[in-house]
């Protein structure tokens, strides 16, 4: 389907930050735009706010004043809903209240012509429910922008049960013409991003609750080892714990209490205390005037002399780590392994990438005395930090040796308690698992699932592409070990992930 033409009039209802931002996006694409809000003067204020934001770009030399004037000239306030009747597309961006939205769409259906497309910017409500009761629910879809709309590139195009395919395709093409990255999703709780992202927060909160490490350390590991823009705790502080907790609770309730989405008592306590993050001055971190920043708890410099590093088996994803050791001038010997498992040895000490078991269990299963597990990194050749955990048989000398190895490679070392999957691996495995289930349930394609997480929340890699790179059998094994360790359905592997792992397939050809 073709995108709406620039001459087609666009209407936006709701002149708050999101509504005004959507109106700006449409006006920048050349459309005449009407902005309506039932609060007196709000539409005018919204347009004026757009002008002020754009003129900041002029002051920085990033836009011409004439361009700003042309964009704002295409935007006009509407005094009544009736003035939107001839719009080709109406985008609703009002309060997240189902009854209020239903009433609005019923009024719009009565006012607008049969060819007008009706879209909701809802982030959490069912498009099917919003459209229920209309005479033509097939012309209603979700058009979910991310805040701030002029900056964030992702737009989720949501199809309800009755949404016509041509409506969704037209909105998809229009979003692309507006310079956005559109993805298709079905109307299920959380759509793509708010569903698939839940483990990013949940695993951090679980690790904190279990005493694995402090927030500053876990945040540093997700950034410096995992490649994420922000760690889970600083991101929750930025979003606001009231908002983040409410979304988690909404998804949890919508899925009838599925433990994969279970809210955290740690975050609830922050909400109850009014420690909502940056906007309240306190969250996991203190943002008040005079507060000191909290540094990650990295191990002090180890000075142990390193014996020859023995690299055994098919190194796979950790090959860049061994290459890094060689580049650092360490003595490295490569050996075959009867089991094929990738292991590193420093004398009697064995080091291995975590597979979802705690070090104590894996040392017992594999007949090892001194075992240190290391965490996943997005790129072992570029990472600047890494998490380690030791088995009970790895004493102070073995731990010193392990720390010295990674520090000589330029990696800051964080010792976690002996927790299954450490920090980055379990987070990535759970993100991939949730994305796989979304694909299995027809919420989105593997391509759109990965694209949404990269464009919507700046993940360094799509979760399913990351799982492909690690090997689906490895990711499935990690999840199985996590489930066995905790005995919880929360970590159950997606059937689609299991099926593809068994068939030696991948999500992306």
Tab-separated table of C-alpha atoms in Angstrom:
chain	number	residue	atom	x	y	z
A	1	UNK	CA	0.000	0.000	0.000
A	2	UNK	CA	1.059	3.587	-0.634
A	3	UNK	CA	1.745	6.112	2.086
A	4	UNK	CA	-0.625	9.000	2.625
A	5	UNK	CA	0.221	11.892	0.307
A	6	UNK	CA	1.750	15.068	1.787
A	7	UNK	CA	-1.384	16.963	0.751
A	8	UNK	CA	-3.525	14.730	3.001
A	9	UNK	CA	-4.599	16.421	6.195
A	10	UNK	CA	-3.532	14.850	9.501
A	11	UNK	CA	-5.280	15.461	12.808
A	12	UNK	CA	-3.798	14.829	16.232
A	13	UNK	CA	-5.926	14.774	19.371
A	14	UNK	CA	-4.086	15.588	22.573
A	15	UNK	CA	-1.604	18.468	22.694
A	16	UNK	CA	0.678	17.141	25.404
A	17	UNK	CA	4.321	16.319	24.765
A	18	UNK	CA	3.470	13.177	22.795
A	19	UNK	CA	0.595	14.623	20.764
A	20	UNK	CA	2.497	17.790	19.887
A	21	UNK	CA	5.513	15.663	18.951
A	22	UNK	CA	3.439	13.512	16.587
A	23	UNK	CA	1.945	16.655	15.046
A	24	UNK	CA	5.477	17.973	14.501
A	25	UNK	CA	6.532	14.737	12.781
A	26	UNK	CA	3.572	14.923	10.370
A	27	UNK	CA	4.124	18.623	9.674
A	28	UNK	CA	7.818	18.060	9.007
A	29	UNK	CA	6.767	15.452	6.419
A	30	UNK	CA	4.771	18.142	4.607
A	31	UNK	CA	1.232	17.452	5.812
A	32	UNK	CA	-1.229	20.115	6.921
A	33	UNK	CA	-1.854	19.251	10.584
A	34	UNK	CA	-4.664	20.189	12.951
A	35	UNK	CA	-4.000	19.814	16.674
A	36	UNK	CA	-6.970	19.495	19.030
A	37	UNK	CA	-7.149	19.392	22.821
A	38	UNK	CA	-10.229	19.890	24.985
A	39	UNK	CA	-8.211	22.041	27.405
A	40	UNK	CA	-8.522	25.718	26.535
A	41	UNK	CA	-5.355	27.042	24.908
A	42	UNK	CA	-3.554	23.681	25.016
A	43	UNK	CA	-3.374	23.248	21.226
A	44	UNK	CA	-1.934	26.711	20.759
A	45	UNK	CA	0.569	26.058	23.543
A	46	UNK	CA	1.527	22.757	21.927
A	47	UNK	CA	2.265	24.418	18.598
A	48	UNK	CA	4.216	27.167	20.318
A	49	UNK	CA	6.225	24.496	22.121
A	50	UNK	CA	7.094	22.886	18.796
A	51	UNK	CA	8.279	26.250	17.486
A	52	UNK	CA	10.475	26.816	20.527
A	53	UNK	CA	12.052	23.371	20.230
A	54	UNK	CA	12.776	23.826	16.537
A	55	UNK	CA	14.222	27.306	17.081
A	56	UNK	CA	16.742	25.778	19.464
A	57	UNK	CA	17.994	23.854	16.445
A	58	UNK	CA	18.178	27.089	14.496
A	59	UNK	CA	20.292	28.624	17.261
A	60	UNK	CA	22.668	25.662	16.999
A	61	UNK	CA	22.918	26.002	13.237
A	62	UNK	CA	21.105	22.722	12.582
A	63	UNK	CA	18.030	24.177	10.868
A	64	UNK	CA	17.137	27.250	8.863
A	65	UNK	CA	14.566	29.668	10.291
A	66	UNK	CA	12.620	29.461	7.030
A	67	UNK	CA	12.242	25.716	7.483
A	68	UNK	CA	10.927	26.184	11.018
A	69	UNK	CA	8.457	28.799	9.806
A	70	UNK	CA	7.202	26.461	7.073
A	71	UNK	CA	6.704	23.553	9.501
A	72	UNK	CA	4.841	25.646	12.053
A	73	UNK	CA	2.725	27.243	9.297
A	74	UNK	CA	1.419	23.791	8.434
A	75	UNK	CA	0.178	23.327	12.009
A	76	UNK	CA	-3.078	24.883	13.189
A	77	UNK	CA	-5.155	24.535	16.359
A	78	UNK	CA	-8.662	23.120	16.110
A	79	UNK	CA	-11.362	24.494	18.399
A	80	UNK	CA	-13.716	21.526	18.027
A	81	UNK	CA	-13.604	17.886	17.002
A	82	UNK	CA	-15.877	18.755	14.084
A	83	UNK	CA	-12.996	20.667	12.486
A	84	UNK	CA	-11.163	17.329	12.073
A	85	UNK	CA	-13.926	15.739	10.006
A	86	UNK	CA	-12.168	15.961	6.627
A	87	UNK	CA	-8.827	14.590	7.902
A	88	UNK	CA	-7.342	11.604	6.118
A	89	UNK	CA	-5.807	10.323	9.346
A	90	UNK	CA	-6.661	11.090	12.965
A	91	UNK	CA	-4.125	10.087	15.632
A	92	UNK	CA	-5.352	9.988	19.228
A	93	UNK	CA	-2.805	10.733	21.968
A	94	UNK	CA	-4.911	11.315	25.069
A	95	UNK	CA	-5.140	9.809	28.539
A	96	UNK	CA	-4.621	6.019	28.867
A	97	UNK	CA	-8.223	5.284	29.782
A	98	UNK	CA	-10.150	2.730	27.755
A	99	UNK	CA	-13.610	4.213	28.365
A	100	UNK	CA	-12.452	7.707	27.402
A	101	UNK	CA	-10.764	6.449	24.237
A	102	UNK	CA	-13.821	4.414	23.204
A	103	UNK	CA	-16.051	7.470	23.579
A	104	UNK	CA	-13.650	9.562	21.504
A	105	UNK	CA	-13.461	7.025	18.672
A	106	UNK	CA	-17.251	6.727	18.606
A	107	UNK	CA	-17.468	10.504	18.158
A	108	UNK	CA	-14.798	10.433	15.451
A	109	UNK	CA	-16.600	7.679	13.557
A	110	UNK	CA	-19.751	9.795	13.514
A	111	UNK	CA	-17.893	12.911	12.380
A	112	UNK	CA	-15.319	11.635	9.882
A	113	UNK	CA	-15.811	10.287	6.396
A	114	UNK	CA	-15.606	6.542	5.637
A	115	UNK	CA	-12.064	6.828	4.261
A	116	UNK	CA	-10.584	8.461	7.361
A	117	UNK	CA	-8.081	6.235	9.163
A	118	UNK	CA	-8.324	6.271	12.953
A	119	UNK	CA	-5.235	5.510	15.007
A	120	UNK	CA	-4.414	5.367	18.704
A	121	UNK	CA	-1.007	6.105	20.182
A	122	UNK	CA	-1.805	3.916	23.202
A	123	UNK	CA	1.173	2.149	24.728
A	124	UNK	CA	-0.771	-0.389	26.744
A	125	UNK	CA	-4.454	-0.634	25.856
A	126	UNK	CA	-5.942	-3.160	23.453
A	127	UNK	CA	-6.659	-1.824	19.975
A	128	UNK	CA	-9.322	-4.508	19.682
A	129	UNK	CA	-11.043	-3.143	22.793
A	130	UNK	CA	-10.751	0.475	21.665
A	131	UNK	CA	-12.392	-0.356	18.320
A	132	UNK	CA	-15.066	-2.648	19.771
A	133	UNK	CA	-18.555	-1.280	19.287
A	134	UNK	CA	-17.714	0.836	16.249
A	135	UNK	CA	-19.595	0.261	13.025
A	136	UNK	CA	-16.303	0.073	11.109
A	137	UNK	CA	-13.627	-1.208	13.515
A	138	UNK	CA	-11.543	-2.323	10.538
A	139	UNK	CA	-10.263	1.235	10.028
A	140	UNK	CA	-8.851	1.511	13.565
A	141	UNK	CA	-5.230	0.617	14.321
A	142	UNK	CA	-2.493	1.496	16.746
A	143	UNK	CA	0.257	3.928	15.777
A	144	UNK	CA	2.538	3.801	18.793
A	145	UNK	CA	5.265	6.448	18.767
A	146	UNK	CA	7.988	6.537	21.397
A	147	UNK	CA	8.817	9.620	23.437
A	148	UNK	CA	10.051	12.081	22.237
A	149	UNK	CA	8.257	11.388	18.965
A	150	UNK	CA	10.370	13.714	16.770
A	151	UNK	CA	13.573	11.993	17.961
A	152	UNK	CA	12.740	8.324	18.512
A	153	UNK	CA	12.604	6.426	15.253
A	154	UNK	CA	10.435	3.416	16.119
A	155	UNK	CA	6.708	3.298	15.416
A	156	UNK	CA	4.738	0.166	16.285
A	157	UNK	CA	1.837	-0.328	13.862
A	158	UNK	CA	-0.688	-2.345	15.864
A	159	UNK	CA	-3.429	-4.420	14.293
A	160	UNK	CA	-6.479	-5.238	16.376
A	161	UNK	CA	-8.677	-8.238	15.692
A	162	UNK	CA	-10.758	-6.281	13.166
A	163	UNK	CA	-8.060	-4.033	11.659
A	164	UNK	CA	-7.988	-4.311	7.888
A	165	UNK	CA	-4.647	-5.359	6.408
A	166	UNK	CA	-4.674	-2.417	3.992
A	167	UNK	CA	-5.118	0.015	6.900
A	168	UNK	CA	-2.089	-1.396	8.712
A	169	UNK	CA	-0.042	-1.347	5.516
A	170	UNK	CA	-0.982	2.253	4.749
A	171	UNK	CA	0.016	3.348	8.249
A	172	UNK	CA	3.263	1.370	7.955
A	173	UNK	CA	4.109	3.052	4.640
A	174	UNK	CA	3.153	6.466	6.029
A	175	UNK	CA	5.357	6.056	9.107
A	176	UNK	CA	8.249	5.085	6.825
A	177	UNK	CA	7.593	8.140	4.635
A	178	UNK	CA	7.766	10.245	7.792
A	179	UNK	CA	11.317	9.003	8.355
A	180	UNK	CA	10.393	6.491	11.045
A	181	UNK	CA	11.231	2.798	11.450
A	182	UNK	CA	7.843	1.050	11.458
A	183	UNK	CA	7.178	-2.509	12.621
A	184	UNK	CA	4.001	-4.583	12.544
A	185	UNK	CA	2.586	-6.030	15.750
A	186	UNK	CA	-0.667	-7.626	16.815
A	187	UNK	CA	-2.683	-6.142	19.647
A	188	UNK	CA	-1.424	-8.115	22.612
A	189	UNK	CA	-0.334	-6.801	26.040
A	190	UNK	CA	2.821	-4.693	25.765
A	191	UNK	CA	2.892	-5.016	21.957
A	192	UNK	CA	6.583	-5.681	21.108
A	193	UNK	CA	8.845	-3.345	23.062
A	194	UNK	CA	7.028	-3.136	26.387
A	195	UNK	CA	6.708	-6.919	26.419
A	196	UNK	CA	10.114	-8.031	25.208
A	197	UNK	CA	11.943	-5.452	27.356
A	198	UNK	CA	10.525	-6.730	30.667
A	199	UNK	CA	13.435	-9.135	31.373
A	200	UNK	CA	15.977	-6.317	31.052
A	201	UNK	CA	14.560	-4.783	34.195
A	202	UNK	CA	13.372	-8.000	35.844
A	203	UNK	CA	16.712	-9.810	35.794
A	204	UNK	CA	18.552	-6.798	37.184
A	205	UNK	CA	16.004	-6.508	39.975
A	206	UNK	CA	16.259	-10.239	40.678
A	207	UNK	CA	20.051	-10.091	40.876
A	208	UNK	CA	19.846	-7.140	43.236
A	209	UNK	CA	17.269	-8.840	45.425
A	210	UNK	CA	19.490	-11.932	45.673
A	211	UNK	CA	22.522	-9.873	46.622
A	212	UNK	CA	24.518	-10.745	43.512
A	213	UNK	CA	25.903	-7.190	43.219
A	214	UNK	CA	24.992	-3.538	43.777
A	215	UNK	CA	23.085	-1.468	41.168
A	216	UNK	CA	26.164	0.519	40.085
A	217	UNK	CA	28.103	-2.689	39.437
A	218	UNK	CA	25.295	-4.376	37.525
A	219	UNK	CA	24.677	-1.234	35.462
A	220	UNK	CA	28.378	-1.027	34.587
A	221	UNK	CA	28.415	-4.667	33.488
A	222	UNK	CA	25.390	-4.287	31.222
A	223	UNK	CA	27.013	-1.228	29.623
A	224	UNK	CA	30.680	-2.183	29.489
A	225	UNK	CA	30.265	-5.917	28.844
A	226	UNK	CA	26.783	-6.148	27.332
A	227	UNK	CA	27.013	-3.055	25.146
A	228	UNK	CA	23.690	-1.584	26.307
A	229	UNK	CA	23.411	2.214	26.359
A	230	UNK	CA	22.264	2.171	29.982
A	231	UNK	CA	22.070	-0.402	32.724
A	232	UNK	CA	18.664	-1.472	34.087
A	233	UNK	CA	18.800	0.572	37.291
A	234	UNK	CA	19.838	3.873	35.748
A	235	UNK	CA	17.260	3.320	33.007
A	236	UNK	CA	14.474	2.639	35.520
A	237	UNK	CA	15.517	5.792	37.397
A	238	UNK	CA	15.259	7.726	34.120
A	239	UNK	CA	11.862	6.281	33.136
A	240	UNK	CA	10.448	6.680	36.636
A	241	UNK	CA	9.683	3.773	38.921
A	242	UNK	CA	5.999	4.595	39.061
A	243	UNK	CA	5.783	4.340	35.272
A	244	UNK	CA	8.047	1.295	34.913
A	245	UNK	CA	6.330	-0.592	37.734
A	246	UNK	CA	2.887	0.244	36.322
A	247	UNK	CA	3.836	-1.112	32.882
A	248	UNK	CA	5.231	-4.302	34.418
A	249	UNK	CA	2.117	-4.727	36.544
A	250	UNK	CA	-0.113	-4.084	33.529
A	251	UNK	CA	1.631	-6.736	31.410
A	252	UNK	CA	1.687	-9.180	34.366
A	253	UNK	CA	-2.053	-8.755	34.966
A	254	UNK	CA	-2.878	-8.926	31.255
A	255	UNK	CA	-1.112	-12.284	30.986
A	256	UNK	CA	-3.069	-13.653	33.951
A	257	UNK	CA	-0.151	-13.584	36.352
A	258	UNK	CA	2.452	-15.269	34.159
A	259	UNK	CA	5.585	-15.343	36.341
A	260	UNK	CA	7.774	-14.194	33.438
A	261	UNK	CA	6.335	-10.721	34.016
A	262	UNK	CA	6.130	-10.775	37.809
A	263	UNK	CA	6.720	-7.319	39.331
A	264	UNK	CA	9.530	-6.819	41.824
A	265	UNK	CA	9.022	-6.104	45.504
A	266	UNK	CA	12.253	-4.096	45.363
A	267	UNK	CA	10.752	-1.691	42.841
A	268	UNK	CA	7.415	-1.605	44.648
A	269	UNK	CA	9.205	-0.439	47.797
A	270	UNK	CA	10.744	2.463	45.859
A	271	UNK	CA	7.330	3.447	44.501
A	272	UNK	CA	5.768	3.292	47.960
A	273	UNK	CA	8.583	5.432	49.364
A	274	UNK	CA	8.179	8.013	46.594
A	275	UNK	CA	11.706	7.320	45.356
A	276	UNK	CA	10.709	7.469	41.717
A	277	UNK	CA	14.125	8.154	40.209
A	278	UNK	CA	15.443	11.308	38.583
A	279	UNK	CA	12.125	13.165	38.731
A	280	UNK	CA	11.881	12.794	42.521
A	281	UNK	CA	15.607	13.139	43.224
A	282	UNK	CA	16.028	9.604	44.526
A	283	UNK	CA	15.726	6.130	43.108
A	284	UNK	CA	18.424	3.499	42.998
A	285	UNK	CA	20.756	6.492	42.850
A	286	UNK	CA	20.701	9.844	44.619
A	287	UNK	CA	20.214	12.822	42.274
A	288	UNK	CA	19.832	15.533	44.907
A	289	UNK	CA	22.200	18.474	45.057
A	290	UNK	CA	25.457	17.515	46.720
A	291	UNK	CA	24.946	13.777	46.291
A	292	UNK	CA	28.038	11.791	45.377
A	293	UNK	CA	28.054	9.352	42.489
A	294	UNK	CA	28.384	5.651	43.266
A	295	UNK	CA	31.203	3.760	41.556
A	296	UNK	CA	30.926	0.109	40.496
A	297	UNK	CA	32.548	-2.396	42.825
A	298	UNK	CA	35.417	-3.611	40.665
A	299	UNK	CA	38.181	-5.805	42.069
A	300	UNK	CA	41.511	-4.175	42.993
A	301	UNK	CA	44.465	-4.775	40.719
A	302	UNK	CA	45.741	-8.351	41.037
A	303	UNK	CA	49.482	-8.832	40.718
A	304	UNK	CA	49.602	-12.637	40.419
A	305	UNK	CA	52.109	-14.063	37.930
A	306	UNK	CA	50.264	-15.752	35.084
A	307	UNK	CA	51.208	-19.221	33.877
A	308	UNK	CA	50.637	-20.221	30.241
A	309	UNK	CA	47.009	-19.806	29.223
A	310	UNK	CA	45.684	-23.029	27.715
A	311	UNK	CA	42.688	-22.594	25.372
A	312	UNK	CA	40.781	-25.845	24.862
A	313	UNK	CA	38.052	-26.841	22.424
A	314	UNK	CA	36.057	-24.901	19.853
A	315	UNK	CA	36.292	-21.378	21.189
A	316	UNK	CA	33.349	-19.990	19.241
A	317	UNK	CA	32.058	-16.765	20.773
A	318	UNK	CA	35.022	-16.422	23.172
A	319	UNK	CA	37.654	-16.606	20.416
A	320	UNK	CA	38.176	-12.803	20.527
A	321	UNK	CA	39.018	-13.123	24.223
A	322	UNK	CA	41.849	-15.520	23.474
A	323	UNK	CA	42.992	-13.329	20.588
A	324	UNK	CA	43.043	-10.442	23.032
A	325	UNK	CA	45.282	-12.456	25.357
A	326	UNK	CA	47.669	-13.175	22.515
A	327	UNK	CA	47.700	-9.512	21.501
A	328	UNK	CA	48.516	-8.594	25.109
A	329	UNK	CA	51.636	-10.767	24.904
A	330	UNK	CA	50.432	-13.588	27.161
A	331	UNK	CA	51.711	-17.091	26.519
A	332	UNK	CA	48.804	-19.001	24.953
A	333	UNK	CA	48.611	-22.662	23.924
A	334	UNK	CA	45.688	-24.110	21.958
A	335	UNK	CA	44.598	-27.696	22.591
A	336	UNK	CA	41.916	-30.052	21.386
A	337	UNK	CA	39.189	-31.085	23.810
A	338	UNK	CA	37.551	-34.497	23.856
A	339	UNK	CA	34.278	-32.918	24.967
A	340	UNK	CA	34.567	-30.034	22.507
A	341	UNK	CA	33.758	-27.611	25.311
A	342	UNK	CA	35.540	-24.284	25.227
A	343	UNK	CA	37.603	-23.891	28.380
A	344	UNK	CA	40.539	-21.825	29.497
A	345	UNK	CA	43.089	-23.129	31.973
A	346	UNK	CA	45.667	-21.415	34.140
A	347	UNK	CA	47.470	-24.249	35.884
A	348	UNK	CA	44.861	-26.051	38.010
A	349	UNK	CA	42.294	-23.296	37.527
A	350	UNK	CA	39.566	-23.759	34.903
A	351	UNK	CA	37.729	-20.775	33.430
A	352	UNK	CA	34.613	-21.092	31.278
A	353	UNK	CA	31.759	-19.046	29.885
A	354	UNK	CA	28.666	-19.439	32.043
A	355	UNK	CA	25.936	-21.723	30.740
A	356	UNK	CA	23.219	-20.859	33.231
A	357	UNK	CA	24.452	-23.097	36.041
A	358	UNK	CA	26.068	-21.654	39.129
A	359	UNK	CA	29.780	-22.376	39.488
A	360	UNK	CA	29.231	-24.760	42.412
A	361	UNK	CA	26.874	-26.947	40.392
A	362	UNK	CA	28.976	-26.939	37.255
A	363	UNK	CA	32.172	-27.749	39.156
A	364	UNK	CA	30.399	-30.722	40.719
A	365	UNK	CA	28.884	-31.898	37.423
A	366	UNK	CA	32.180	-31.683	35.539
A	367	UNK	CA	34.450	-32.955	38.289
A	368	UNK	CA	36.357	-29.701	38.685
A	369	UNK	CA	37.867	-28.350	41.887
A	370	UNK	CA	38.760	-24.745	41.073
A	371	UNK	CA	36.326	-23.244	38.554
A	372	UNK	CA	35.711	-19.601	37.705
A	373	UNK	CA	32.848	-18.743	35.371
A	374	UNK	CA	32.892	-15.576	33.295
A	375	UNK	CA	29.950	-13.684	31.860
A	376	UNK	CA	28.853	-13.030	28.298
A	377	UNK	CA	30.156	-9.962	26.470
A	378	UNK	CA	28.697	-8.417	23.337
A	379	UNK	CA	32.216	-8.373	21.907
A	380	UNK	CA	35.055	-9.911	23.896
A	381	UNK	CA	37.500	-7.961	21.790
A	382	UNK	CA	36.024	-4.580	22.761
A	383	UNK	CA	34.472	-5.052	26.216
A	384	UNK	CA	35.947	-3.116	29.146
A	385	UNK	CA	34.443	-5.036	32.074
A	386	UNK	CA	33.412	-8.581	32.916
A	387	UNK	CA	31.618	-10.439	35.705
A	388	UNK	CA	33.119	-13.522	37.355
A	389	UNK	CA	31.858	-16.095	39.848
A	390	UNK	CA	33.876	-18.793	41.615
A	391	UNK	CA	33.128	-22.329	42.753
A	392	UNK	CA	33.681	-23.187	46.437
A	393	UNK	CA	36.928	-24.944	45.487
A	394	UNK	CA	38.382	-21.801	43.926
A	395	UNK	CA	40.183	-20.207	46.835
A	396	UNK	CA	41.794	-16.803	47.192
A	397	UNK	CA	44.802	-17.759	45.053
A	398	UNK	CA	42.621	-19.020	42.201
A	399	UNK	CA	40.430	-15.929	42.332
A	400	UNK	CA	43.505	-13.718	42.268
A	401	UNK	CA	44.764	-15.589	39.216
A	402	UNK	CA	41.437	-15.233	37.403
A	403	UNK	CA	41.224	-11.517	38.173
A	404	UNK	CA	44.807	-10.991	37.043
A	405	UNK	CA	44.104	-12.659	33.686
A	406	UNK	CA	41.152	-10.453	32.778
A	407	UNK	CA	42.754	-7.323	34.160
A	408	UNK	CA	45.843	-7.896	32.012
A	409	UNK	CA	43.472	-7.923	29.052
A	410	UNK	CA	42.158	-4.487	30.028
A	411	UNK	CA	38.910	-5.682	31.608
A	412	UNK	CA	37.613	-4.392	34.926
A	413	UNK	CA	36.570	-7.391	37.029
A	414	UNK	CA	33.396	-7.595	39.100
A	415	UNK	CA	32.996	-10.607	41.373
A	416	UNK	CA	29.353	-11.633	41.707
A	417	UNK	CA	27.977	-14.085	44.191
A	418	UNK	CA	27.721	-17.524	42.617
A	419	UNK	CA	24.517	-16.861	40.716
A	420	UNK	CA	23.159	-18.789	37.701
A	421	UNK	CA	23.831	-17.089	34.380
A	422	UNK	CA	25.666	-14.148	35.977
A	423	UNK	CA	24.388	-10.766	34.695
A	424	UNK	CA	24.683	-10.252	30.932
A	425	UNK	CA	24.115	-13.862	29.864
A	426	UNK	CA	20.922	-14.366	31.797
A	427	UNK	CA	19.572	-10.998	30.657
A	428	UNK	CA	20.284	-11.671	26.988
A	429	UNK	CA	18.932	-15.228	27.204
A	430	UNK	CA	15.696	-13.999	28.756
A	431	UNK	CA	15.302	-11.183	26.221
A	432	UNK	CA	15.759	-13.693	23.401
A	433	UNK	CA	13.316	-16.063	25.071
A	434	UNK	CA	10.627	-13.399	25.326
A	435	UNK	CA	11.190	-12.308	21.739
A	436	UNK	CA	10.938	-15.930	20.605
A	437	UNK	CA	7.621	-16.322	22.401
A	438	UNK	CA	6.336	-13.125	20.781
A	439	UNK	CA	7.177	-14.597	17.370
A	440	UNK	CA	5.641	-17.949	18.323
A	441	UNK	CA	2.385	-16.252	19.326
A	442	UNK	CA	2.182	-14.192	16.148
A	443	UNK	CA	2.800	-10.848	17.828
A	444	UNK	CA	5.537	-9.958	15.349
A	445	UNK	CA	8.078	-11.421	12.968
A	446	UNK	CA	11.634	-12.157	14.088
A	447	UNK	CA	12.811	-9.262	11.925
A	448	UNK	CA	10.355	-6.790	13.403
A	449	UNK	CA	10.988	-8.018	16.931
A	450	UNK	CA	14.716	-7.357	16.623
A	451	UNK	CA	14.201	-4.079	14.775
A	452	UNK	CA	11.806	-2.829	17.451
A	453	UNK	CA	14.250	-3.481	20.280
A	454	UNK	CA	17.100	-1.763	18.479
A	455	UNK	CA	15.142	1.256	17.222
A	456	UNK	CA	12.842	1.554	20.230
A	457	UNK	CA	15.176	1.016	23.190
A	458	UNK	CA	18.631	1.172	21.584
A	459	UNK	CA	19.650	-2.434	22.227
A	460	UNK	CA	23.110	-3.128	20.804
A	461	UNK	CA	21.771	-6.140	18.934
A	462	UNK	CA	18.354	-7.626	18.272
A	463	UNK	CA	17.701	-10.332	20.898
A	464	UNK	CA	17.014	-13.019	18.296
A	465	UNK	CA	20.008	-12.105	16.144
A	466	UNK	CA	22.102	-12.240	19.322
A	467	UNK	CA	20.697	-15.682	20.109
A	468	UNK	CA	21.533	-16.826	16.576
A	469	UNK	CA	25.116	-15.641	17.025
A	470	UNK	CA	25.474	-17.466	20.352
A	471	UNK	CA	23.812	-20.598	18.994
A	472	UNK	CA	20.196	-21.408	19.824
A	473	UNK	CA	21.219	-24.690	21.457
A	474	UNK	CA	23.446	-22.750	23.878
A	475	UNK	CA	20.725	-20.209	24.681
A	476	UNK	CA	18.180	-22.988	25.179
A	477	UNK	CA	20.608	-24.858	27.458
A	478	UNK	CA	21.219	-21.682	29.465
A	479	UNK	CA	17.491	-21.165	29.995
A	480	UNK	CA	17.004	-24.820	30.931
A	481	UNK	CA	19.753	-24.521	33.535
A	482	UNK	CA	18.203	-21.316	34.902
A	483	UNK	CA	14.840	-23.032	35.180
A	484	UNK	CA	16.399	-26.020	36.934
A	485	UNK	CA	18.336	-23.768	39.308
A	486	UNK	CA	15.303	-21.779	40.395
A	487	UNK	CA	12.570	-24.345	39.820
A	488	UNK	CA	10.390	-21.599	38.359
A	489	UNK	CA	8.245	-21.312	35.241
A	490	UNK	CA	9.689	-17.810	34.851
A	491	UNK	CA	12.715	-19.299	33.065
A	492	UNK	CA	10.924	-21.860	30.920
A	493	UNK	CA	12.349	-21.875	27.370
A	494	UNK	CA	10.037	-20.820	24.586
A	495	UNK	CA	8.848	-23.788	22.551
A	496	UNK	CA	9.856	-22.003	19.339
A	497	UNK	CA	13.381	-21.525	20.672
A	498	UNK	CA	13.506	-25.191	21.663
A	499	UNK	CA	12.176	-26.369	18.302
A	500	UNK	CA	14.650	-24.295	16.317
A	501	UNK	CA	17.527	-25.374	18.560
A	502	UNK	CA	16.670	-29.039	18.031
A	503	UNK	CA	16.354	-28.509	14.262
A	504	UNK	CA	19.646	-26.562	14.204
A	505	UNK	CA	17.823	-23.612	12.652
A	506	UNK	CA	18.149	-19.896	13.294
A	507	UNK	CA	15.674	-17.024	13.476
A	508	UNK	CA	17.354	-15.106	10.678
A	509	UNK	CA	18.429	-16.845	7.481
